[in-house]
Short mmCIF file of C-alpha atoms in Angstrom, two decimals:
data_model
loop_
_atom_site.label_atom_id
_atom_site.label_comp_id
_atom_site.label_asym_id
_atom_site.label_seq_id
_atom_site.Cartn_x
_atom_site.Cartn_y
_atom_site.Cartn_z
CA MET A 1 -61.46 -68.96 -9.28
CA ARG A 2 -60.70 -65.23 -9.39
CA THR A 3 -63.31 -62.97 -9.87
CA PRO A 4 -63.02 -59.72 -12.17
CA CYS A 5 -62.62 -57.57 -8.96
CA ILE A 6 -60.07 -59.02 -7.18
CA THR A 7 -57.95 -59.41 -10.65
CA SER A 8 -58.15 -55.63 -10.86
CA VAL A 9 -57.45 -54.73 -7.59
CA ILE A 10 -54.14 -56.59 -8.84
CA CYS A 11 -53.93 -55.46 -11.97
CA VAL A 12 -54.08 -51.91 -10.14
CA LYS A 13 -51.11 -52.54 -7.67
CA LYS A 14 -49.06 -54.03 -9.97
CA ALA A 15 -49.38 -50.83 -12.33
CA LEU A 16 -48.38 -48.92 -9.16
CA GLN A 17 -45.47 -51.08 -8.06
CA ALA A 18 -44.23 -50.46 -11.51
CA GLU A 19 -44.83 -46.62 -11.16
CA GLN A 20 -43.09 -46.98 -8.15
CA PHE A 21 -39.85 -48.81 -9.39
CA GLU A 22 -39.34 -46.53 -12.16
CA ALA A 23 -39.59 -43.19 -9.72
CA MET A 24 -37.04 -44.82 -7.91
CA GLU A 25 -34.41 -45.76 -11.05
CA ASP A 26 -34.95 -41.82 -12.46
CA GLU A 27 -34.53 -41.36 -8.83
CA LYS A 28 -31.14 -42.96 -8.89
CA GLN A 29 -29.90 -41.79 -12.08
CA LEU A 30 -30.07 -38.58 -10.86
CA LEU A 31 -28.02 -38.80 -8.03
CA LEU A 32 -25.54 -40.90 -10.00
CA LYS A 33 -25.58 -37.79 -12.19
CA VAL A 34 -25.26 -34.97 -9.76
CA THR A 35 -22.17 -37.12 -8.12
CA GLU A 36 -20.96 -37.45 -11.22
CA GLU A 37 -20.82 -33.91 -11.85
CA LEU A 38 -20.02 -33.11 -8.37
CA GLN A 39 -17.01 -35.69 -8.78
CA ASN A 40 -16.17 -33.90 -11.41
CA LEU A 41 -15.96 -30.67 -10.23
CA ALA A 42 -14.18 -31.79 -7.29
CA ASP A 43 -11.30 -32.98 -9.36
CA ALA A 44 -10.86 -29.69 -11.39
CA SER A 45 -10.71 -27.70 -7.38
CA LEU A 46 -8.39 -29.90 -6.83
CA GLN A 47 -6.05 -28.38 -10.07
CA ASN A 48 -6.63 -25.35 -8.89
CA VAL A 49 -8.59 -25.11 -12.60
CA LEU A 50 -11.15 -23.10 -10.44
CA TRP A 51 -9.28 -20.64 -9.17
CA ASP A 52 -6.73 -19.90 -12.05
CA ARG A 53 -7.52 -16.13 -12.40
CA GLY A 54 -5.65 -13.55 -14.81
CA PRO A 55 -3.98 -11.22 -12.85
CA ILE A 56 -5.72 -7.89 -14.76
CA TYR A 57 -9.25 -8.38 -12.81
CA LYS A 58 -12.42 -6.06 -13.28
CA ILE A 59 -13.08 -5.20 -9.71
CA PRO A 60 -16.50 -6.00 -8.09
CA ALA A 61 -19.13 -3.15 -7.73
CA SER A 62 -18.97 -3.80 -3.72
CA VAL A 63 -16.06 -2.36 -3.83
CA THR A 64 -15.88 0.43 -6.24
CA ALA A 65 -19.46 1.34 -4.89
CA GLN A 66 -17.44 4.36 -2.88
CA ASN A 67 -15.65 5.98 -5.31
CA GLU A 68 -16.07 5.03 -8.99
CA THR A 69 -13.82 7.36 -10.33
CA ALA A 70 -11.08 6.13 -9.01
CA TYR A 71 -10.89 2.99 -11.09
CA MET A 72 -12.02 5.02 -13.61
CA PRO A 73 -9.29 5.68 -16.48
CA GLN A 74 -9.76 9.15 -17.46
CA THR A 75 -7.78 10.41 -19.97
CA VAL A 76 -6.92 6.28 -22.63
CA SER A 77 -7.53 3.16 -22.12
CA PHE A 78 -5.43 0.44 -22.12
CA GLY A 79 -6.70 -4.36 -23.00
CA PRO A 80 -10.17 -4.91 -23.58
CA TYR A 81 -12.38 -3.47 -20.04
CA HIS A 82 -12.77 0.47 -21.30
CA HIS A 83 -11.98 0.03 -24.62
CA ASP A 84 -14.69 2.10 -26.56
CA GLU A 85 -15.48 3.94 -24.19
CA SER A 86 -16.75 7.51 -25.42
CA HIS A 87 -14.69 10.20 -23.24
CA LEU A 88 -11.23 7.92 -24.26
CA LYS A 89 -11.77 8.07 -27.50
CA PRO A 90 -10.39 11.42 -28.47
CA MET A 91 -6.68 8.99 -27.77
CA GLU A 92 -7.53 6.10 -29.67
CA GLU A 93 -5.91 8.52 -33.71
CA HIS A 94 -2.45 9.17 -31.22
CA LYS A 95 -2.07 5.01 -30.40
CA GLN A 96 -2.83 4.82 -34.32
CA ARG A 97 0.29 7.58 -35.23
CA ALA A 98 2.40 5.71 -32.15
CA LEU A 99 2.26 2.24 -33.81
CA THR A 100 3.91 4.08 -37.19
CA TYR A 101 6.52 5.92 -35.98
CA TYR A 102 7.53 2.44 -33.60
CA LEU A 103 7.74 0.43 -37.10
CA LYS A 104 9.63 3.59 -38.75
CA ARG A 105 11.72 3.21 -35.36
CA ALA A 106 11.85 -0.20 -35.44
CA GLY A 107 12.35 -0.53 -39.07
CA LYS A 108 10.10 -3.48 -39.09
CA PRO A 109 7.05 -4.19 -41.44
CA LEU A 110 3.44 -5.03 -39.41
CA GLN A 111 3.83 -8.70 -40.27
CA ALA A 112 6.85 -8.72 -37.87
CA VAL A 113 4.87 -7.19 -35.08
CA VAL A 114 1.75 -9.24 -35.51
CA GLN A 115 4.42 -13.21 -35.29
CA SER A 116 5.68 -11.58 -32.63
CA LEU A 117 1.99 -11.39 -30.14
CA ASN A 118 0.91 -13.99 -32.35
CA GLY A 119 2.35 -16.42 -30.98
CA GLU A 120 1.74 -15.68 -27.36
CA ILE A 121 -2.54 -14.68 -28.01
CA GLN A 122 -3.47 -17.32 -25.42
CA VAL A 123 -1.39 -16.61 -22.86
CA LEU A 124 -2.51 -12.50 -23.13
CA ARG A 125 -5.75 -13.39 -22.80
CA ASP A 126 -5.54 -15.49 -20.08
CA SER A 127 -3.92 -12.73 -18.50
CA TYR A 128 -7.75 -10.96 -18.33
CA ASP A 129 -9.67 -12.31 -15.71
CA MET A 130 -13.46 -11.38 -17.51
CA LEU A 131 -13.33 -11.20 -21.41
CA ASP A 132 -16.65 -10.80 -23.07
CA GLY A 133 -17.62 -12.95 -26.29
CA SER A 134 -16.83 -10.15 -28.38
CA TRP A 135 -13.34 -10.24 -27.60
CA LYS A 136 -12.94 -14.08 -26.40
CA ASP A 137 -14.47 -15.22 -30.59
CA ASP A 138 -12.97 -12.50 -32.46
CA LYS A 139 -8.71 -13.20 -32.41
CA LYS A 140 -8.24 -10.59 -34.45
CA LYS A 141 -9.55 -7.59 -32.58
CA PHE A 142 -8.01 -9.05 -29.73
CA LEU A 143 -4.59 -9.03 -30.91
CA GLN A 144 -5.23 -5.52 -32.90
CA LEU A 145 -6.29 -4.06 -29.44
CA MET A 146 -2.85 -5.45 -27.60
CA ILE A 147 -0.62 -4.77 -30.47
CA LEU A 148 -1.97 -0.30 -30.73
CA ASP A 149 -2.25 0.02 -27.00
CA GLY A 150 1.55 -1.88 -26.34
CA CYS A 151 2.85 0.48 -28.78
CA PHE A 152 1.56 3.74 -27.78
CA MET A 153 1.89 3.38 -23.79
CA TRP A 154 5.63 2.05 -25.18
CA GLU A 155 6.45 5.13 -26.91
CA ILE A 156 5.18 7.58 -24.00
CA ILE A 157 6.83 5.55 -21.67
CA ARG A 158 10.03 6.44 -24.09
CA LEU A 159 9.33 9.47 -24.97
CA ALA A 160 9.51 10.20 -20.97
CA THR A 161 12.17 8.62 -20.00
CA ILE A 162 14.73 9.71 -22.31
CA HIS A 163 15.03 12.88 -22.72
CA SER A 164 17.19 13.04 -25.89
CA SER A 165 15.28 13.74 -28.81
CA LEU A 166 11.93 13.50 -30.46
CA ASP A 167 12.66 10.27 -32.29
CA GLY A 168 10.87 12.07 -35.25
CA TYR A 169 8.12 13.37 -33.99
CA VAL A 170 6.98 16.85 -34.84
CA ALA A 171 8.35 19.15 -31.90
CA ASN A 172 4.51 20.53 -31.76
CA ASP A 173 3.20 16.71 -31.84
CA PRO A 174 -0.07 16.98 -29.06
CA VAL A 175 1.12 13.47 -26.43
CA PHE A 176 5.11 13.21 -27.83
CA SER A 177 6.28 16.36 -27.14
CA SER A 178 8.60 17.98 -24.25
CA HIS A 179 4.77 19.41 -24.04
CA GLY A 180 3.25 16.87 -23.90
CA ARG A 181 5.88 15.22 -21.39
CA LEU A 182 4.37 18.24 -19.03
CA TYR A 183 0.88 18.72 -19.85
CA VAL A 184 -0.31 14.36 -20.67
CA ALA A 185 1.57 12.25 -19.17
CA PRO A 186 0.93 12.85 -15.71
CA TYR A 187 -2.74 11.51 -16.31
CA ILE A 188 -1.64 9.00 -18.83
CA ARG A 189 0.59 7.83 -16.02
CA ARG A 190 -2.76 8.25 -13.04
CA ASP A 191 -4.52 5.90 -16.01
CA MET A 192 -1.43 3.17 -16.37
CA LEU A 193 -1.73 2.13 -12.79
CA LEU A 194 -5.30 1.23 -12.82
CA LEU A 195 -6.36 -2.27 -12.28
CA GLU A 196 -8.96 -3.00 -14.37
CA ASN A 197 -6.12 -0.30 -17.47
CA GLN A 198 -3.42 -2.71 -17.52
CA LEU A 199 -1.85 -4.77 -20.16
CA PRO A 200 0.81 -8.06 -20.09
CA MET A 201 4.02 -6.83 -19.61
CA LEU A 202 4.79 -9.55 -21.80
CA VAL A 203 3.26 -7.21 -24.21
CA LEU A 204 6.19 -4.96 -23.34
CA TYR A 205 8.95 -6.84 -23.28
CA LYS A 206 7.69 -8.60 -26.59
CA LEU A 207 7.61 -4.54 -28.24
CA ALA A 208 10.82 -4.18 -26.76
CA ALA A 209 12.69 -7.10 -28.35
CA LEU A 210 11.64 -6.69 -31.49
CA GLU A 211 12.52 -2.69 -31.77
CA SER A 212 16.34 -3.56 -30.72
CA ASP A 213 16.23 -7.27 -32.47
CA GLY A 214 16.83 -8.75 -28.51
CA ALA A 215 19.56 -6.74 -27.39
CA GLN A 216 16.67 -5.37 -24.82
CA GLY A 217 15.86 -7.05 -21.80
CA GLU A 218 12.85 -7.56 -19.53
CA GLU A 219 14.69 -6.29 -16.79
CA SER A 220 16.21 -3.03 -18.81
CA VAL A 221 11.90 -2.70 -19.88
CA SER A 222 10.93 -2.97 -15.96
CA MET A 223 13.60 0.14 -15.69
CA LEU A 224 12.21 2.46 -18.06
CA VAL A 225 8.87 1.41 -16.87
CA LEU A 226 9.88 2.09 -12.81
CA LYS A 227 11.00 5.50 -14.08
CA PHE A 228 9.01 7.26 -15.87
CA CYS A 229 5.67 5.61 -12.99
CA TYR A 230 8.45 6.61 -10.10
CA PRO A 231 10.63 8.74 -11.54
CA ASN A 232 12.29 9.80 -8.21
CA LYS A 233 12.34 5.70 -7.08
CA SER A 234 15.73 4.17 -7.34
CA VAL A 235 15.81 0.47 -7.47
CA SER A 236 17.54 -2.78 -7.91
CA LYS A 237 17.07 -5.58 -9.81
CA MET A 238 13.08 -6.83 -10.61
CA ASP A 239 11.70 -9.49 -10.12
CA LYS A 240 9.08 -10.83 -13.13
CA CYS A 241 6.24 -9.02 -13.41
CA LEU A 242 2.52 -9.09 -14.45
CA HIS A 243 1.39 -5.33 -15.31
CA VAL A 244 2.71 -1.83 -14.32
CA LEU A 245 0.47 -2.09 -11.93
CA ASP A 246 2.16 -4.76 -10.54
CA LEU A 247 5.74 -3.48 -11.08
CA TYR A 248 4.83 -0.43 -9.67
CA ARG A 249 3.35 -1.97 -6.39
CA LYS A 250 7.27 -3.91 -5.67
CA SER A 251 8.98 -1.06 -6.05
CA LEU A 252 7.13 0.49 -3.49
CA LEU A 253 7.56 -2.17 -1.47
CA GLN A 254 11.30 -3.02 -2.44
CA GLU A 255 14.25 -2.80 0.36
CA ASP A 256 17.43 -2.43 0.77
CA PRO A 257 19.36 -5.75 2.50
CA ALA A 258 20.48 -4.52 5.69
CA THR A 259 17.13 -2.97 6.73
CA LYS A 260 15.58 -6.23 5.39
CA MET A 261 17.76 -7.86 8.00
CA LEU A 262 15.99 -5.36 10.79
CA ARG A 263 12.48 -6.25 9.70
CA LEU A 264 13.29 -9.95 10.07
CA GLY A 265 14.85 -10.00 12.90
CA VAL A 266 11.47 -8.63 14.99
CA SER A 267 10.08 -11.00 16.84
CA VAL A 268 6.14 -10.84 15.70
CA GLY A 269 2.71 -12.23 17.19
CA LEU A 270 -0.92 -11.90 17.50
CA LEU A 271 -2.17 -8.55 19.60
CA ASN A 272 -3.80 -8.73 22.10
CA ASP A 273 -7.32 -6.61 23.27
CA GLU A 274 -5.00 -4.18 25.35
CA ASN A 275 -2.17 -3.48 22.37
CA ASP A 276 -5.18 -3.72 19.61
CA ILE A 277 -6.22 0.49 20.38
CA VAL A 278 -3.65 2.42 18.35
CA ARG A 279 -3.10 6.14 19.26
CA SER A 280 -2.74 8.89 16.55
CA ALA A 281 0.85 10.58 15.28
CA THR A 282 -0.36 13.26 18.28
CA GLU A 283 -1.86 10.83 20.71
CA LEU A 284 1.80 9.10 20.23
CA ASN A 285 4.00 11.92 20.24
CA GLU A 286 2.18 13.04 23.66
CA ALA A 287 3.17 9.89 25.23
CA GLY A 288 6.93 10.55 24.58
CA ILE A 289 6.96 8.30 20.77
CA GLN A 290 9.13 10.25 18.88
CA PHE A 291 8.80 10.26 14.50
CA LYS A 292 11.68 10.24 12.47
CA LYS A 293 11.33 9.68 8.69
CA ALA A 294 13.15 5.93 7.31
CA ARG A 295 16.28 5.76 5.70
CA THR A 296 14.65 4.10 2.20
CA LYS A 297 10.94 4.64 0.66
CA SER A 298 10.15 1.01 0.56
CA LEU A 299 7.07 0.98 2.78
CA ARG A 300 8.75 -1.99 4.70
CA ASP A 301 10.99 0.19 5.74
CA ILE A 302 9.11 0.51 9.01
CA SER A 303 10.20 0.28 12.71
CA PHE A 304 10.28 0.98 16.33
CA ARG A 305 13.73 1.53 18.20
CA GLY A 306 14.24 3.42 22.22
CA GLY A 307 11.37 6.04 21.58
CA VAL A 308 11.56 6.59 17.53
CA LEU A 309 9.90 5.64 15.13
CA GLU A 310 11.33 5.24 11.28
CA LEU A 311 8.46 5.76 8.15
CA PRO A 312 9.31 5.77 4.86
CA VAL A 313 8.54 9.46 3.24
CA ILE A 314 5.52 9.51 0.92
CA VAL A 315 4.66 12.23 -1.46
CA VAL A 316 0.66 12.81 -1.30
CA GLU A 317 -0.18 14.40 -4.62
CA ASP A 318 -3.32 14.05 -6.73
CA ALA A 319 -2.80 11.19 -7.80
CA THR A 320 -2.43 9.32 -4.79
CA GLU A 321 -5.84 8.19 -3.97
CA ALA A 322 -6.20 6.25 -6.88
CA THR A 323 -3.62 4.64 -6.81
CA PHE A 324 -3.31 3.27 -3.49
CA LEU A 325 -6.99 2.06 -4.15
CA ASN A 326 -6.01 0.01 -6.66
CA LEU A 327 -3.21 -0.85 -5.62
CA ILE A 328 -5.76 -2.43 -2.39
CA ALA A 329 -8.54 -4.30 -5.50
CA PHE A 330 -5.49 -5.87 -6.51
CA GLU A 331 -4.23 -7.27 -3.28
CA ARG A 332 -7.50 -7.94 -2.27
CA LEU A 333 -8.13 -10.15 -5.35
CA HIS A 334 -4.32 -11.57 -6.07
CA VAL A 335 -4.49 -14.32 -3.46
CA ASP A 336 -0.62 -14.52 -3.62
CA SER A 337 -0.05 -11.34 -3.87
CA GLY A 338 0.74 -10.51 -0.10
CA LYS A 339 -1.21 -7.25 1.77
CA GLU A 340 1.86 -5.20 2.32
CA VAL A 341 1.03 -1.95 1.09
CA THR A 342 -3.09 -2.77 2.88
CA SER A 343 -1.07 -2.83 6.16
CA TYR A 344 0.93 0.09 5.26
CA VAL A 345 -2.38 2.19 4.37
CA SER A 346 -3.90 1.27 7.14
CA PHE A 347 -0.89 2.12 9.83
CA MET A 348 -1.37 5.32 8.43
CA GLN A 349 -5.38 5.78 8.86
CA THR A 350 -4.70 5.26 12.58
CA LEU A 351 -1.69 7.79 12.98
CA ILE A 352 -3.73 9.65 10.42
CA ALA A 353 -6.43 11.32 12.54
CA SER A 354 -6.01 14.84 12.59
CA GLU A 355 -4.55 17.49 10.44
CA ARG A 356 -2.55 18.80 13.71
CA ASP A 357 -1.35 14.19 12.85
CA VAL A 358 -0.81 15.46 9.12
CA ALA A 359 1.31 18.60 10.04
CA LEU A 360 3.85 16.37 12.64
CA LEU A 361 4.50 13.81 10.15
CA HIS A 362 4.80 16.95 7.06
CA SER A 363 7.28 18.88 9.65
CA ARG A 364 9.80 15.70 10.49
CA GLY A 365 9.89 14.97 6.66
CA ILE A 366 7.96 11.86 6.48
CA ILE A 367 4.91 13.49 4.74
CA GLN A 368 5.53 15.59 1.54
CA ASN A 369 2.41 17.41 0.43
CA ALA A 370 1.52 18.33 -3.16
CA ILE A 371 -2.57 18.81 -3.07
CA GLY A 372 -2.27 21.60 -0.62
CA SER A 373 -3.63 21.79 2.93
CA ASP A 374 -3.05 19.34 5.77
CA THR A 375 -7.18 18.91 5.65
CA ALA A 376 -6.09 17.75 2.28
CA VAL A 377 -4.28 14.96 3.16
CA CYS A 378 -6.49 14.64 6.11
CA GLU A 379 -9.60 13.97 4.51
CA LEU A 380 -7.38 11.33 1.94
CA PHE A 381 -6.49 8.81 4.41
CA ASN A 382 -9.69 9.03 5.38
CA SER A 383 -11.56 8.09 2.59
CA LEU A 384 -9.70 4.78 2.49
CA PRO A 385 -11.42 2.09 2.93
CA LYS A 386 -11.92 1.63 6.83
CA ASP A 387 -12.83 -2.25 7.11
CA MET A 388 -8.96 -3.41 5.89
CA ALA A 389 -7.49 -5.34 8.24
CA MET A 390 -3.21 -5.44 8.67
CA GLU A 391 -2.02 -8.86 7.63
CA PRO A 392 -1.69 -11.32 10.44
CA ASN A 393 2.19 -12.07 12.10
CA SER A 394 3.70 -9.37 10.15
CA SER A 395 6.52 -6.98 11.11
CA LEU A 396 4.42 -3.69 10.57
CA GLU A 397 1.99 -5.47 13.03
CA ALA A 398 5.16 -6.43 15.08
CA VAL A 399 5.62 -2.86 15.16
CA GLN A 400 2.55 -1.83 15.79
CA MET A 401 2.52 -3.80 18.68
CA GLN A 402 5.96 -1.83 20.48
CA VAL A 403 4.19 1.89 20.01
CA ASN A 404 1.48 0.09 21.64
CA ALA A 405 3.51 -0.95 24.24
CA TYR A 406 6.00 1.50 25.16
CA SER A 407 2.51 4.50 24.62
CA GLN A 408 1.10 2.70 27.17
CA LYS A 409 3.97 2.54 30.06
CA PRO A 410 2.75 5.93 32.81
CA TRP A 411 6.26 7.28 32.65
CA ASN A 412 6.81 7.38 29.35
CA GLU A 413 3.73 9.96 29.16
CA TRP A 414 4.64 11.56 32.56
CA ARG A 415 8.54 12.29 30.85
CA ALA A 416 6.22 13.46 27.33
CA ASN A 417 4.32 15.81 29.38
CA LEU A 418 7.29 17.75 30.86
CA ILE A 419 9.83 17.70 27.88
CA HIS A 420 6.11 19.64 26.56
CA THR A 421 5.80 21.75 29.29
CA TYR A 422 8.80 23.19 30.80
CA PHE A 423 11.47 22.53 27.64
CA ARG A 424 9.95 23.24 24.66
CA ASN A 425 10.31 27.68 24.66
CA PRO A 426 13.82 29.13 25.46
CA ARG A 427 11.81 30.85 28.00
CA ALA A 428 10.18 28.19 29.97
CA ASN A 429 14.07 26.62 30.47
CA LEU A 430 15.45 29.92 32.04
CA ALA A 431 11.86 30.51 34.40
CA LEU A 432 12.87 26.74 35.21
CA ILE A 433 16.41 27.06 35.48
CA ALA A 434 15.86 30.38 38.13
CA ALA A 435 13.64 27.94 39.42
CA PHE A 436 15.28 25.72 40.89
CA ILE A 437 18.26 27.47 41.57
CA PHE A 438 16.63 29.64 43.38
CA PHE A 439 14.45 26.34 45.60
CA ALA A 440 18.00 25.04 45.96
CA LEU A 441 19.73 28.19 47.49
CA THR A 442 16.09 28.41 49.92
CA CYS A 443 16.58 24.52 50.76
CA ALA A 444 20.29 25.34 51.26
CA ARG A 445 19.74 28.60 54.21
CA THR A 446 17.05 26.96 55.66
CA VAL A 447 19.19 23.73 55.95
CA TYR A 448 22.08 26.35 57.50
CA SER A 449 19.05 27.77 59.79
CA ILE A 450 18.75 24.33 61.68
CA ILE A 451 22.01 23.45 61.99
CA SER A 452 23.05 27.21 63.05
CA TYR A 453 20.31 26.62 65.92
CA TYR A 454 21.07 23.66 67.36
CA ASP A 455 24.77 23.80 67.19
CA PRO A 456 25.78 27.57 67.48
CA MET A 457 29.43 27.11 66.58
CA CYS A 458 28.43 26.67 63.64
CA SER A 459 26.98 29.90 63.60
CA GLY A 460 31.17 31.53 63.06
CA ALA A 461 29.28 33.42 66.23
CA ARG A 462 32.00 34.04 68.91
CA ARG A 463 30.95 32.55 73.04
CA PRO A 464 30.58 34.97 75.35
CA PRO A 465 33.59 34.76 77.93
CA ARG A 466 33.11 32.57 81.01
CA PRO A 467 33.11 33.97 84.47
CA PRO A 468 35.74 33.61 86.66
CA PRO A 469 35.30 30.64 89.21
CA ARG A 470 34.42 32.19 92.71
CA PRO A 471 37.09 31.45 95.37
CA ASN A 472 36.70 29.51 97.95
CA PHE A 473 36.61 31.37 101.13
CA PRO A 474 38.04 29.31 104.25
CA PRO A 475 35.99 30.02 107.30
CA ASN A 476 36.10 31.65 110.17
#
């Protein structure tokens, strides 16, 4: 018979075992739940759901910290990211007027525009990487934004590229007039090339198609946009683009077939430690490398042959810094874009270390300076991010290797020093020629004197006649 004490101990032991079992069951259920959630996340990742981001990005603060104004619109907002900011509100009334004139010219009711874009509302929303709740939840508000901003952008592009008439706008209109083309359009162009200030190209495609009853295709729209953003650039057929900045980037990289064949024919490889140090333009020039402007303006048209480095012409103006920074940010955030612009800027940064480098490239027609002094251009390139890396195994990396290998050969540097020292000044050329002739004549005279000493016949002097031989008389 068990005592009460033993019974109580057994009960406590069973209770503890029950609690332990219950705790183990809870832990098991928790592990199963966590495992299931992780599996779901893994499946979603395999389906690229986690990486399916829109191409219009919010730039991280770590990127914008050094130069916030370069990523911010100054005149007009496009899209939701900077909508309703106080310094951009004055342009909102002009957007409403643009919608009115677009509808009048197209001969379509507003309902037709709404229906056209409403059918693509989800695609338009998905184009933005980070939409806050007000834009996600309010479909009407988002659609209204796309229509107003799209019509304004389309009207600006049309009036800046088609100079035949003002399409009903009054001559003294502050924006949609000859005055606006000259004084307002450049600032709008600058804001249109900011990554956070983009509209999906689909909006412009839809508006143009609706206005022309389908006669104006996507390619002609892209050509008009490029004519506005890059008026001095001639481009051929463009692939489908995500937004204006993407279109502009592709136009910078477009090359003719002949240049592409030459570029693809260049062998590529990894840089070694010896070739990792890149010299500035003046240092390369002193090492015997000549600079020449390329046949095209494509950023891919960079080559090195026979000691000559060919670079595309670049126009440096007020908006250049902001445009480059936003192109670099797009390549950084958009995985499928490539790194060609980033690589080009990185390469140019190595070439431009001082105003002397800018002056050299300007004298060769490679840099067209529209912002003032050579120092300002140098400061612009030096203000761009320093942590950029060149795209591995690219044709530009191969050019860099060839340039470094050529500049490190002593003979090339000696020859360049000889040319720079003695052949750049006409007076120095004459002095060098005179010195060479004098040296040659001196050598010839010395040789002649030596020969004459050992062989008097060579001197042309006559020998004295030999005395007649003494007669031999017989002995007495």
